[in-house]
GROMACS .gro file of C-alpha atoms in nm:
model
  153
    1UNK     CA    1   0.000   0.000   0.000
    2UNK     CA    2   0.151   0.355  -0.131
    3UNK     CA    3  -0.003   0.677   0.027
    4UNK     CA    4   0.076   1.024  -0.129
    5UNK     CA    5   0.044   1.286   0.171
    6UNK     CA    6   0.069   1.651   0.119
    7UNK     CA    7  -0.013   1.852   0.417
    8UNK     CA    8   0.151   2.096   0.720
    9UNK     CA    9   0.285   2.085   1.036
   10UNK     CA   10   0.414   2.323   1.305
   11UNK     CA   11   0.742   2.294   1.523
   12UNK     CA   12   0.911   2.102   1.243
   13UNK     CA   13   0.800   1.747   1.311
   14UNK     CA   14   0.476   1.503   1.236
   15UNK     CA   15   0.412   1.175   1.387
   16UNK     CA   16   0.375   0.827   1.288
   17UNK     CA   17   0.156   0.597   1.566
   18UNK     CA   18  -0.067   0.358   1.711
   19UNK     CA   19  -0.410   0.479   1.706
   20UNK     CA   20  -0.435   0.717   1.960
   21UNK     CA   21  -0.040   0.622   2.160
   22UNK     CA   22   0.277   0.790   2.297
   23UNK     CA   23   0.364   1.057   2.507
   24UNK     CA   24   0.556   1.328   2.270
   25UNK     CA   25   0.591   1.519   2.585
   26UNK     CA   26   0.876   1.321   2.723
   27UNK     CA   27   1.190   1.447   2.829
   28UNK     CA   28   1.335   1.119   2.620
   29UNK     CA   29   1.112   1.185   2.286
   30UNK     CA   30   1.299   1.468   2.141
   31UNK     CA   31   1.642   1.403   2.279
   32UNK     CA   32   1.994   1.561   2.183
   33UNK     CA   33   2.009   1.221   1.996
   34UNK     CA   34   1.622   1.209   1.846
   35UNK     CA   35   1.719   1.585   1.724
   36UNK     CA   36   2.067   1.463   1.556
   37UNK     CA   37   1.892   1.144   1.392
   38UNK     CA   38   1.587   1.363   1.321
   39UNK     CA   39   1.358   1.048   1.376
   40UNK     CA   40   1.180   1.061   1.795
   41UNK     CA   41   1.090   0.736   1.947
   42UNK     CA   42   0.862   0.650   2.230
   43UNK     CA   43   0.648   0.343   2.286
   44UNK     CA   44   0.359   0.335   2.030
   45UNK     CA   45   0.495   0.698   1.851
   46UNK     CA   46   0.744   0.831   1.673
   47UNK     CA   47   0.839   1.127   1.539
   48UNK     CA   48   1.006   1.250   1.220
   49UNK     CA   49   1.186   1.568   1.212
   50UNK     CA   50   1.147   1.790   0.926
   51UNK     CA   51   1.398   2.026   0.753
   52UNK     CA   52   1.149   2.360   0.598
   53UNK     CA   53   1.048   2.585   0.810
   54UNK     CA   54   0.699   2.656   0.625
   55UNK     CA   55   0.572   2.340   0.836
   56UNK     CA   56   0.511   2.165   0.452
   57UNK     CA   57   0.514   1.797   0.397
   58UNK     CA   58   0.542   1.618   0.109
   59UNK     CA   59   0.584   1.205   0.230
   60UNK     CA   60   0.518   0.881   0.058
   61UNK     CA   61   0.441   0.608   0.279
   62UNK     CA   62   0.467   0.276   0.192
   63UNK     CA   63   0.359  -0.038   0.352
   64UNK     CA   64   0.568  -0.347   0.258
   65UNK     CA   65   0.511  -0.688   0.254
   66UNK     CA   66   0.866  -0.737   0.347
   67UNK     CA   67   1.212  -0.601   0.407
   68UNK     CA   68   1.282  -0.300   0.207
   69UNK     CA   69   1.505  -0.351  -0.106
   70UNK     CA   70   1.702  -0.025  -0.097
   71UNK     CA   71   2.028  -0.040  -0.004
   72UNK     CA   72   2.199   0.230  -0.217
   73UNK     CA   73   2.110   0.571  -0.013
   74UNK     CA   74   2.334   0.759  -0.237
   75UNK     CA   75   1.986   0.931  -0.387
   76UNK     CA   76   1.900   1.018  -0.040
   77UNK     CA   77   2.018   1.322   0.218
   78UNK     CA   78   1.971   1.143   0.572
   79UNK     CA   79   1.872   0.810   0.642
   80UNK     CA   80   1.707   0.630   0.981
   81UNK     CA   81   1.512   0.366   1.067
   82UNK     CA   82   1.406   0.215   1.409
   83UNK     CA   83   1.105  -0.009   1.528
   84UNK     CA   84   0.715   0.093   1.610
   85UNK     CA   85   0.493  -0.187   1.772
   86UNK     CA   86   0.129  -0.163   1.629
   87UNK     CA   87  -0.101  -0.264   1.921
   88UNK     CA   88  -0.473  -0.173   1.816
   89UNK     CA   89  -0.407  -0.221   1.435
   90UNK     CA   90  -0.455   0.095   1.311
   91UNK     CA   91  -0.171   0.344   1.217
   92UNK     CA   92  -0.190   0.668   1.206
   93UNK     CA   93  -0.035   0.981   1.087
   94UNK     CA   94  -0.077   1.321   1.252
   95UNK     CA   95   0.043   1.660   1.269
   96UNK     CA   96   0.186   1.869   1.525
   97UNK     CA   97   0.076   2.003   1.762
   98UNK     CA   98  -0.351   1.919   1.702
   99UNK     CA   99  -0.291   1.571   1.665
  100UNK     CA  100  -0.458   1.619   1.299
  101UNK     CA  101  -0.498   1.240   1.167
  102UNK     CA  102  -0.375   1.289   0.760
  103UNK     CA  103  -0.426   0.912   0.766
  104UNK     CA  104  -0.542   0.604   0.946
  105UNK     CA  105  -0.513   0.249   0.814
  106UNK     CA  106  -0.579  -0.061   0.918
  107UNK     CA  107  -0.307  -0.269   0.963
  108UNK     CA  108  -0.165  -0.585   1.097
  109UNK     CA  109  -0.067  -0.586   1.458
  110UNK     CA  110   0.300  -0.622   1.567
  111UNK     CA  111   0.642  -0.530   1.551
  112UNK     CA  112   0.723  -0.280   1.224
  113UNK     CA  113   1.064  -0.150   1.144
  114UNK     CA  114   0.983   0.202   1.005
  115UNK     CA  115   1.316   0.358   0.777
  116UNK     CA  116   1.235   0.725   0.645
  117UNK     CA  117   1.426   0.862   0.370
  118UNK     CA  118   1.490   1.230   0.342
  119UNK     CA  119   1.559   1.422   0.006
  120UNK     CA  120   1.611   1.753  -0.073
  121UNK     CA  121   1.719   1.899   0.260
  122UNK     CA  122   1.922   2.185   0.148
  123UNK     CA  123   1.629   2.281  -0.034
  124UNK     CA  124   1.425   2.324   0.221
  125UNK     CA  125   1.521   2.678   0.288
  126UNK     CA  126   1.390   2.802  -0.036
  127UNK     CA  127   1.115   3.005  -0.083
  128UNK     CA  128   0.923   2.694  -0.202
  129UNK     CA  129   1.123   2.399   0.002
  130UNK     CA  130   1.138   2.089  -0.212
  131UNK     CA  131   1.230   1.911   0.100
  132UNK     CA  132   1.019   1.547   0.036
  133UNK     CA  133   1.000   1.254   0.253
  134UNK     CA  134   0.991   0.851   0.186
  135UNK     CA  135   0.885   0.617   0.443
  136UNK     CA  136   0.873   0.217   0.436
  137UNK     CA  137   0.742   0.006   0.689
  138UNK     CA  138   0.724  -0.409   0.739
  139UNK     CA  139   0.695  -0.608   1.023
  140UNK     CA  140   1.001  -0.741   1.163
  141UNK     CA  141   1.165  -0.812   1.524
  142UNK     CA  142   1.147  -0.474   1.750
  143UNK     CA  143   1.519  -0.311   1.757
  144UNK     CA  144   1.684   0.046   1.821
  145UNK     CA  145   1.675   0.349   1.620
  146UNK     CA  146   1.977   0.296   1.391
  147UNK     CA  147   2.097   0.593   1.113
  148UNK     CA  148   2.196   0.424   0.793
  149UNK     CA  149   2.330   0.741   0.633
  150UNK     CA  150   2.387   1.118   0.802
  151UNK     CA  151   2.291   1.443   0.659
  152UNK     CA  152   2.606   1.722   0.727
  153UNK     CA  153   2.475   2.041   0.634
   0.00000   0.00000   0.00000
């Protein structure tokens, strides 16, 4: 399943979640570390970081069957993946700070390793940011937040 989402944000950041989980107001959610890897984890929510400052998000989502195929991340700025458990089957996507849902699908409960790709960063100080945002998830064993390739602006 392949979502197209256009929509905006405030205080540079949307969330990915199980319906209606996780406590973005921990001390632990945006860490030194979740700031650096620009990707927040809690238990049931995390939280991507994005680059514009006009709050715009353009993000393809994709739901796998299996383990993502792309291994060559030259294409890509930044690079990070870590694990979401899915306890109420449904996923959702919402802004920040309302809690907007832009989606909610019903999914299969479990473990789901979540990698989002980031593009266009330097762009995203333009007067029209191009910054644009890929995310894959599958199920798969529950592990860390992990950065597979660093943006150094």
């Amino acid at each position: 399943m392949i979502f197209n989402l256009n929509f905006t944000t405030d205080y540079g950041q949307f969330y990915l979640n199980d319906k209606d989980e996780g406590d973005t107001g921990s001390e632990n959610f945006w860490s030194d570390q979740a700031l650096n890897d620009k990707l927040a984890v809690e238990k049931g929510i995390l939280g991507v970081s994005i680059e514009n400052t006009e709050g715009m998000v353009k993000c393809e989502l994709e739901i796998l069957n299996s383990k993502s195929l792309i291994s060559d991340f030259s294409s890509f700025d930044h690079v990070v993946e870590a694990s979401l458990e899915i306890k109420t089957g449904i996923l959702q996507v919402n802004d920040c700070p309302f809690s907007i849902i832009v989606l909610e699908e019903k999914i299969e409960i479990g473990n789901y390793r979540v990698r989002v790709y980031f593009n266009n960063l330097k762009s995203a100080y333009f007067e029209n940011p191009k910054d644009y945002y890929k995310i894959e998830m599958w199920k798969d064993v529950f592990s860390d937040r992990h950065v597979l390739k660093r943006f150094e602006n």
